[in-house]
Short mmCIF file of C-alpha atoms in Angstrom, two decimals:
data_model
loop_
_atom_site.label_atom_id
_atom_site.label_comp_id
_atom_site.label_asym_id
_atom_site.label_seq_id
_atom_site.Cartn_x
_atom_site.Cartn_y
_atom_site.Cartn_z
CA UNK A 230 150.97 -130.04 70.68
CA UNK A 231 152.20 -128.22 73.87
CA UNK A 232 150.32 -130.55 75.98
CA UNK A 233 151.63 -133.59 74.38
CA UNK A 234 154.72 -132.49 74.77
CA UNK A 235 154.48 -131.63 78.65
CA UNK A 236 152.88 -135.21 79.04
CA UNK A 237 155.85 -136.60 77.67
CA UNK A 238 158.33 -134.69 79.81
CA UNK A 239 156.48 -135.77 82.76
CA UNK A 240 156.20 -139.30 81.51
CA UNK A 241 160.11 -139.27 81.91
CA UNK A 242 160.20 -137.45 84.79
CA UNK A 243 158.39 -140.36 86.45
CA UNK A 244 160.76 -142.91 84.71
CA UNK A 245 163.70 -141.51 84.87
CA UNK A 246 164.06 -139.24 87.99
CA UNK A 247 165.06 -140.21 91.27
CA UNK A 248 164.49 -137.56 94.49
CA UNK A 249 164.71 -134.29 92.94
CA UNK A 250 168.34 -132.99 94.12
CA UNK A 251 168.31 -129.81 95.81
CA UNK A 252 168.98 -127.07 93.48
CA UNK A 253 172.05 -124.63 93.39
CA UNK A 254 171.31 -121.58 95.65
CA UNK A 255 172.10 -118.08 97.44
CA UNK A 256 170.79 -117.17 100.44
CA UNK A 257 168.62 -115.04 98.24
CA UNK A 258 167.11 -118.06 96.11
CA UNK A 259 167.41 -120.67 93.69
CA UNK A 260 170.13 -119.86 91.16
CA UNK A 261 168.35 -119.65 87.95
CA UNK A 262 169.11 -118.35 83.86
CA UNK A 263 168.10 -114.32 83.64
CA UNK A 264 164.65 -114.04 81.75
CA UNK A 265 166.36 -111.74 79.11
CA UNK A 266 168.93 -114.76 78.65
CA UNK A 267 166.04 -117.06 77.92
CA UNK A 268 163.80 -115.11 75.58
CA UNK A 269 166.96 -114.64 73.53
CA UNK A 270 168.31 -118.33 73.47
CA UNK A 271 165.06 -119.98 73.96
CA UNK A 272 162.86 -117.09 71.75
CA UNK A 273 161.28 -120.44 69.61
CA UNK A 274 160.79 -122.64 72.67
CA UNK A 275 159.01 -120.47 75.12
CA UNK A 276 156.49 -122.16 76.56
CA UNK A 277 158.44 -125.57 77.00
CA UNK A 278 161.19 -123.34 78.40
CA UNK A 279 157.65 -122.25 80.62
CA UNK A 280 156.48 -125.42 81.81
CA UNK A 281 160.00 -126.71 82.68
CA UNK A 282 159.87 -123.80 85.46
CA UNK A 283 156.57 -124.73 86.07
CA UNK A 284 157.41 -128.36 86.58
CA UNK A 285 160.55 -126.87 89.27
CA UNK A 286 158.27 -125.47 91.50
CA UNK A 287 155.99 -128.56 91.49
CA UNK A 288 159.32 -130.42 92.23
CA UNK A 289 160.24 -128.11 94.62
CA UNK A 290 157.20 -128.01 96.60
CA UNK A 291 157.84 -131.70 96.89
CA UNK A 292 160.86 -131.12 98.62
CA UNK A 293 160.73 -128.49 100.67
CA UNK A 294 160.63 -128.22 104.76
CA UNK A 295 161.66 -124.77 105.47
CA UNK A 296 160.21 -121.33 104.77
CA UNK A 297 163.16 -120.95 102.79
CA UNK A 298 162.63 -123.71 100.70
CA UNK A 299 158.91 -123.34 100.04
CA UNK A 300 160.11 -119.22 99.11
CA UNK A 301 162.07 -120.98 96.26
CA UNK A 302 158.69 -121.81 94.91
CA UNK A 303 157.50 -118.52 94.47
CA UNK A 304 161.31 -117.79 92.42
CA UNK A 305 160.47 -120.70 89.96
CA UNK A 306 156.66 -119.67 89.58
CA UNK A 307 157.77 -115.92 88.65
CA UNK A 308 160.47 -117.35 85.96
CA UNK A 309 157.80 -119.23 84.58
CA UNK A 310 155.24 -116.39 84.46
CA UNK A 311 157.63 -114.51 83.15
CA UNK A 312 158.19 -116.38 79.98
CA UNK A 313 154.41 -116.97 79.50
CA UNK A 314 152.52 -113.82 80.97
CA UNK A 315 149.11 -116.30 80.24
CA UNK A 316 150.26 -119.34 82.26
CA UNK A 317 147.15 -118.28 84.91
CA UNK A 318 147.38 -121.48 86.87
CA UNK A 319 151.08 -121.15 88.01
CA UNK A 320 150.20 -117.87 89.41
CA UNK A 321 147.51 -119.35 91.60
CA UNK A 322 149.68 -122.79 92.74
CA UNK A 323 152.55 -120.19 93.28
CA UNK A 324 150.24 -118.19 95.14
CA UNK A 325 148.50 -120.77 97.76
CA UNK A 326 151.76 -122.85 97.90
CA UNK A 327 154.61 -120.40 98.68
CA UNK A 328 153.40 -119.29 102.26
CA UNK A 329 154.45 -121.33 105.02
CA UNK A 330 152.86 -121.57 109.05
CA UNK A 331 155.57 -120.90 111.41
CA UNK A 332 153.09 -121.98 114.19
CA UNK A 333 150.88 -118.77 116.68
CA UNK A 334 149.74 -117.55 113.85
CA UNK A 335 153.04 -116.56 112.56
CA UNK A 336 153.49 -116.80 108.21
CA UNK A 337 156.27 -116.66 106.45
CA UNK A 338 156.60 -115.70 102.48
CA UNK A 339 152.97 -113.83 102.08
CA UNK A 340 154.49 -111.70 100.43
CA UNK A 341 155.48 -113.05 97.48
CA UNK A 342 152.43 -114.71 97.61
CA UNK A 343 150.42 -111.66 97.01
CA UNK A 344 152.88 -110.21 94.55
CA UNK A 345 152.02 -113.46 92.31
CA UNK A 346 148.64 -112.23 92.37
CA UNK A 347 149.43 -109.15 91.54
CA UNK A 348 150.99 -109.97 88.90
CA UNK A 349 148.30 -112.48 87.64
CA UNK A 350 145.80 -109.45 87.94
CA UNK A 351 147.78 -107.86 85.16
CA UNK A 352 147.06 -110.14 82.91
CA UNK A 353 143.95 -111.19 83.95
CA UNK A 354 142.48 -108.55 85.49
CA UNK A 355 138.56 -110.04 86.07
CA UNK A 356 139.63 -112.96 87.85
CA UNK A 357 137.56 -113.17 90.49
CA UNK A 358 139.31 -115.99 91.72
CA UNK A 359 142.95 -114.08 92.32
CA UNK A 360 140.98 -111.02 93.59
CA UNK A 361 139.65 -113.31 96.34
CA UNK A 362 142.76 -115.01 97.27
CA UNK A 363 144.66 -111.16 97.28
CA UNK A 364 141.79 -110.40 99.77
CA UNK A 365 142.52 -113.39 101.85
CA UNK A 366 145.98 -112.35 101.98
CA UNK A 367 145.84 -108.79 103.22
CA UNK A 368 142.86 -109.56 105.61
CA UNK A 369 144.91 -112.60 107.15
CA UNK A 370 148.42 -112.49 106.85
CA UNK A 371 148.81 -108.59 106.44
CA UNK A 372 146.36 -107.60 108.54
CA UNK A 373 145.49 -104.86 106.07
CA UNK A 374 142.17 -105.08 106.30
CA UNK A 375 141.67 -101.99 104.24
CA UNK A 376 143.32 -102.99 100.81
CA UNK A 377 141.21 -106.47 101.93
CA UNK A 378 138.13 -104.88 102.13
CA UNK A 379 138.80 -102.56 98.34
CA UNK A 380 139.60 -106.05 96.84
CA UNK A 381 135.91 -106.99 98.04
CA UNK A 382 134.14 -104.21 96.65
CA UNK A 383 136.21 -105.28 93.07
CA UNK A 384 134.82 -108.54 93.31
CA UNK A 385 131.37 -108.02 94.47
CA UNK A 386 130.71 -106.16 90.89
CA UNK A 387 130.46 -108.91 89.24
CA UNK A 388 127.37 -110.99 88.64
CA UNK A 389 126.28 -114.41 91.37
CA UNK A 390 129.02 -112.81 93.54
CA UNK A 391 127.57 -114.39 97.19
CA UNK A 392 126.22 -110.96 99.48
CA UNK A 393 128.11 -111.88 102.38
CA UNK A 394 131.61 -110.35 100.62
CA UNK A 395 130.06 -106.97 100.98
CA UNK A 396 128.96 -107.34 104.85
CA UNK A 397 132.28 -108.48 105.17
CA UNK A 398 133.74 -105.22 103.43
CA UNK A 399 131.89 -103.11 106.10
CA UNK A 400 133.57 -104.98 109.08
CA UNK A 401 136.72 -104.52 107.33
CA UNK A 402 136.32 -100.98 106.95
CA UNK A 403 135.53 -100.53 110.82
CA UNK A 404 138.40 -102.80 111.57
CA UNK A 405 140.89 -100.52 109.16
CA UNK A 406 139.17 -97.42 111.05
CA UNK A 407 137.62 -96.54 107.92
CA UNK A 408 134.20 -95.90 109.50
CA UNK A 409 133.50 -93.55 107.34
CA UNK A 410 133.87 -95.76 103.97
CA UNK A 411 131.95 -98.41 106.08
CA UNK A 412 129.12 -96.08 106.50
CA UNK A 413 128.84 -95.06 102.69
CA UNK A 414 128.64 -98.82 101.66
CA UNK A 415 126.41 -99.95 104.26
CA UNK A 416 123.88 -96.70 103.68
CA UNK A 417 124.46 -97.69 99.89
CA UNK A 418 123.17 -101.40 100.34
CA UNK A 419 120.68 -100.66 102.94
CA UNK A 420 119.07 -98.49 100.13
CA UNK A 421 119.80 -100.45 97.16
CA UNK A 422 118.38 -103.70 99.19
CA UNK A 423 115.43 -105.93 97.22
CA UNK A 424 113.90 -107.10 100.46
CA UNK A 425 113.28 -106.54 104.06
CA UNK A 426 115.56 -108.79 105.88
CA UNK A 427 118.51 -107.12 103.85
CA UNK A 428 117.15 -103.93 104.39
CA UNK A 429 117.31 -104.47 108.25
CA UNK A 430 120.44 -106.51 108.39
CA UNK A 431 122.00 -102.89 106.39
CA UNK A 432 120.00 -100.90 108.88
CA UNK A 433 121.38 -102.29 111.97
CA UNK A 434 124.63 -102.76 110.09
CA UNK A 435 124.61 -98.96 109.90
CA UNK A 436 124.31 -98.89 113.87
CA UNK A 437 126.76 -100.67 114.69
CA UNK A 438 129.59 -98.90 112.44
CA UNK A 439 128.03 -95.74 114.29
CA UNK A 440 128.75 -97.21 117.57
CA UNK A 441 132.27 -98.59 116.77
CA UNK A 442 133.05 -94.91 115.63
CA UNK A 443 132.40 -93.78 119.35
CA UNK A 444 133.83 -96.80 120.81
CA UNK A 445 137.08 -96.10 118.71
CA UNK A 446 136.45 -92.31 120.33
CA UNK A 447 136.56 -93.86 123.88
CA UNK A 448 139.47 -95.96 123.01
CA UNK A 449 141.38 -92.94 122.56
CA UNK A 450 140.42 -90.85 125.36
CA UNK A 451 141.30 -93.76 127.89
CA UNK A 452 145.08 -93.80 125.90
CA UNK A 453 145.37 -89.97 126.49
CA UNK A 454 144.28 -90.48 130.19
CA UNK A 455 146.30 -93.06 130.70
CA UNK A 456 149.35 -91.20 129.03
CA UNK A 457 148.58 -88.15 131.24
CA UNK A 458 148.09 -89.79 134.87
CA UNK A 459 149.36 -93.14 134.86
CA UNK A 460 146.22 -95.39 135.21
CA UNK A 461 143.53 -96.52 133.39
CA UNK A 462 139.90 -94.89 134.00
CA UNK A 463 137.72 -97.41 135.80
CA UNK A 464 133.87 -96.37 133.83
CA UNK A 465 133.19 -93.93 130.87
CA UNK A 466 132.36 -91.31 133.19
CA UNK A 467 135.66 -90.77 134.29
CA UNK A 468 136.82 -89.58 130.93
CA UNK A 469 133.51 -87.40 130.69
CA UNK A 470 134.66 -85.32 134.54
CA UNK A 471 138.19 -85.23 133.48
CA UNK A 472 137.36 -83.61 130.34
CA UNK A 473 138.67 -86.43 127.65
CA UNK A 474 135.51 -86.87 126.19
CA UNK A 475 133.19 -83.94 125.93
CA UNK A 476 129.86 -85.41 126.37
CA UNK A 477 128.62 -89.13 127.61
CA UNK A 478 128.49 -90.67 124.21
CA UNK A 479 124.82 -92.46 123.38
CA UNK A 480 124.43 -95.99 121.95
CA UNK A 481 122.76 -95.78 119.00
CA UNK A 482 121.76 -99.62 119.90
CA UNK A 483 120.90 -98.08 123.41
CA UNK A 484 123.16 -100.24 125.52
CA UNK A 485 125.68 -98.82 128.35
CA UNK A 486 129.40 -98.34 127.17
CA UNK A 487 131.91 -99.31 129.72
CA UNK A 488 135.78 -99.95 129.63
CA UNK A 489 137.40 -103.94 130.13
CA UNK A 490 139.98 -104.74 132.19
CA UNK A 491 142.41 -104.63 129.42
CA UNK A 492 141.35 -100.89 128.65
CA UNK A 493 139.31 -101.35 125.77
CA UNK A 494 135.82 -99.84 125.38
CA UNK A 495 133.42 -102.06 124.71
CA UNK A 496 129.20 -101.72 124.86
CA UNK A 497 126.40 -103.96 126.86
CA UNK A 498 124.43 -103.82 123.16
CA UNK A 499 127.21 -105.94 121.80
CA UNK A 500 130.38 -107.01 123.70
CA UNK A 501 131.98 -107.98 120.57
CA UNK A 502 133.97 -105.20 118.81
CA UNK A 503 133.18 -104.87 114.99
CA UNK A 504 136.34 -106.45 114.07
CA UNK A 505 137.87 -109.91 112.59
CA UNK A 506 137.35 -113.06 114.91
CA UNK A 507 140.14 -112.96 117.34
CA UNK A 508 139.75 -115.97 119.81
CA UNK A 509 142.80 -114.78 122.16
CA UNK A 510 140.96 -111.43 122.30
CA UNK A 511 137.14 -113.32 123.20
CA UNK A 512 138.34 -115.48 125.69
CA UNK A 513 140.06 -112.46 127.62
CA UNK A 514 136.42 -110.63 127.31
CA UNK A 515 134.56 -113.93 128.87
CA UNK A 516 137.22 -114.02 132.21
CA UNK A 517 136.69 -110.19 132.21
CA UNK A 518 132.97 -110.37 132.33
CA UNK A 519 133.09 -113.83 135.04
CA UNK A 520 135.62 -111.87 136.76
CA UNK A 521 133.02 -109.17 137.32
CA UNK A 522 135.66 -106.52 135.65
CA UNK A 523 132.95 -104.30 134.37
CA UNK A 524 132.12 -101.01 135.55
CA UNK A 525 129.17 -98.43 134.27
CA UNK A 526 129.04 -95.50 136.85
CA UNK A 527 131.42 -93.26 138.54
CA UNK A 528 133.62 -94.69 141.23
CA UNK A 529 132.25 -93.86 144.88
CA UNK A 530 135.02 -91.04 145.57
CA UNK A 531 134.83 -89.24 142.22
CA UNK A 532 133.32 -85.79 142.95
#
């Protein structure tokens, strides 16, 4: 019955409607009935009342150009949620459709995005769909790569779940400066692995969180000697004389540590931090490395 009924009111939609008008508004949002207001005068009619709101934000999406606009989206969405806690698919359309590219990687509305899904999660807590989305969220608009990387490890308990989620968890983990967590999960699936290409990918894996722990080590010592005199050590060795690091710190994939020209420490086993795919960041390391801006050994008038 429900679903002749919103066939119907979308058959005269179609007929009847011209270019949705703009709806009233605050600077805040659309200007819409109180939820407690509804479930009293509309307590028998619920889930039309529900897919009216729903049918808004389709409207709406239809209409907007702004980030302001598309955030009226996420007010119509919530309304409607609100009235049916098991609408699941308005969560998800509120979800995707609500953010908006300013342009350089610049978002507006995310978070009402992820509060959608947070709210879906509620009421349907195994979705692995909304738990990947979430994930999306605070690994690319938040930058949260923590939370990103716990809403991985949720989803990879459940059955066909694809292997790569987890390896993504670890690099997460480093990225958050959880190295620690990292560790446990990668030691975890390197011992839990069925076969021996897992087993090494785990193994080395394991490495490399061990070598972005020292990396992050040498990240801060060149901050504190910087702080201290004013300019950026030239090698690692530096930082060893001066007394910011108390040892030269060993690759455990036996390659040379050195520091880039913009002051980040990076290693000849791997140039590539353990980190999300930043191409700004990459293309800076390939004019470092043509530019000959790498340095292993102690500069010619250290003692």
């Amino acid at each position: 019955m429900r679903s002749v009924v919103l066939c119907l009111a979308v058959c005269a939609i179609a007929v009847m409607a011209e270019k949705p008008a703009k709806p009233l508004r605050t600077k805040d949002g659309p200007i819409l009935p109180r939820r407690e207001f509804l479930e009293i005068v509309g307590a028998a009619q619920k889930p039309l009342l529900a897919d009216f709101y729903w049918l808004q934000s389709i409207q709406q999406v239809g209409r907007a150009n702004t980030d302001t606009e598309y955030r009226d989206v996420f007010f119509y969405a919530d309304l409607a949620t609100d009235l049916d806690p098991k609408f699941r698919y308005v969560y998800e359309w509120g979800a995707i459709t609500t953010p908006v590219n300013l342009g350089r990687d610049e978002w507006a509305n995310t978070d009402l995005s992820s509060r959608l899904l947070s709210k879906g999660l509620v009421e349907f807590p195994d979705d692995r769909r909304f738990l990947f989305q979430l994930a999306y969220n605070k690994m690319t608009y938040d930058r949260d790569y923590k939370t990103a990387a716990d809403q991985l490890m949720k989803l990879s308990k459940y059955p066909e779940t694809p292997p790569y989620l987890l390896q993504l968890a670890t690099r997460l983990y480093a990225q958050a400066g959880s190295i620690d967590m990292g560790l446990q999960l990668a030691q975890m699936l390197r011992d839990g692995a069925e076969d021996d290409e897992s087993r090494a990918f785990y193994e080395h894996r394991i490495k490399e969180l061990l070598r972005e722990r020292l990396l992050t080590q040498i990240d801060e010592a060149v901050a504190a000697y910087q702080r201290d005199r004013g300019e950026r050590p030239k090698a690692v060795p530096v930082l060893v004389r001066a007394g910011y690091l108390r040892a030269m710190p060993v690759d455990p994939l036996e390659g040379q540590f050195f520091i880039d020209r913009q002051g980040r420490a990076r290693s000849t086993s791997g140039i590539y931090r353990l980190e999300m795919f930043d191409q700004t960041k990459k293309d800076e390391l390939r004019e470092d490395i043509a530019a000959g801006g790498i340095q292993f050994d102690l500069p010619e008038e250290m003692p």
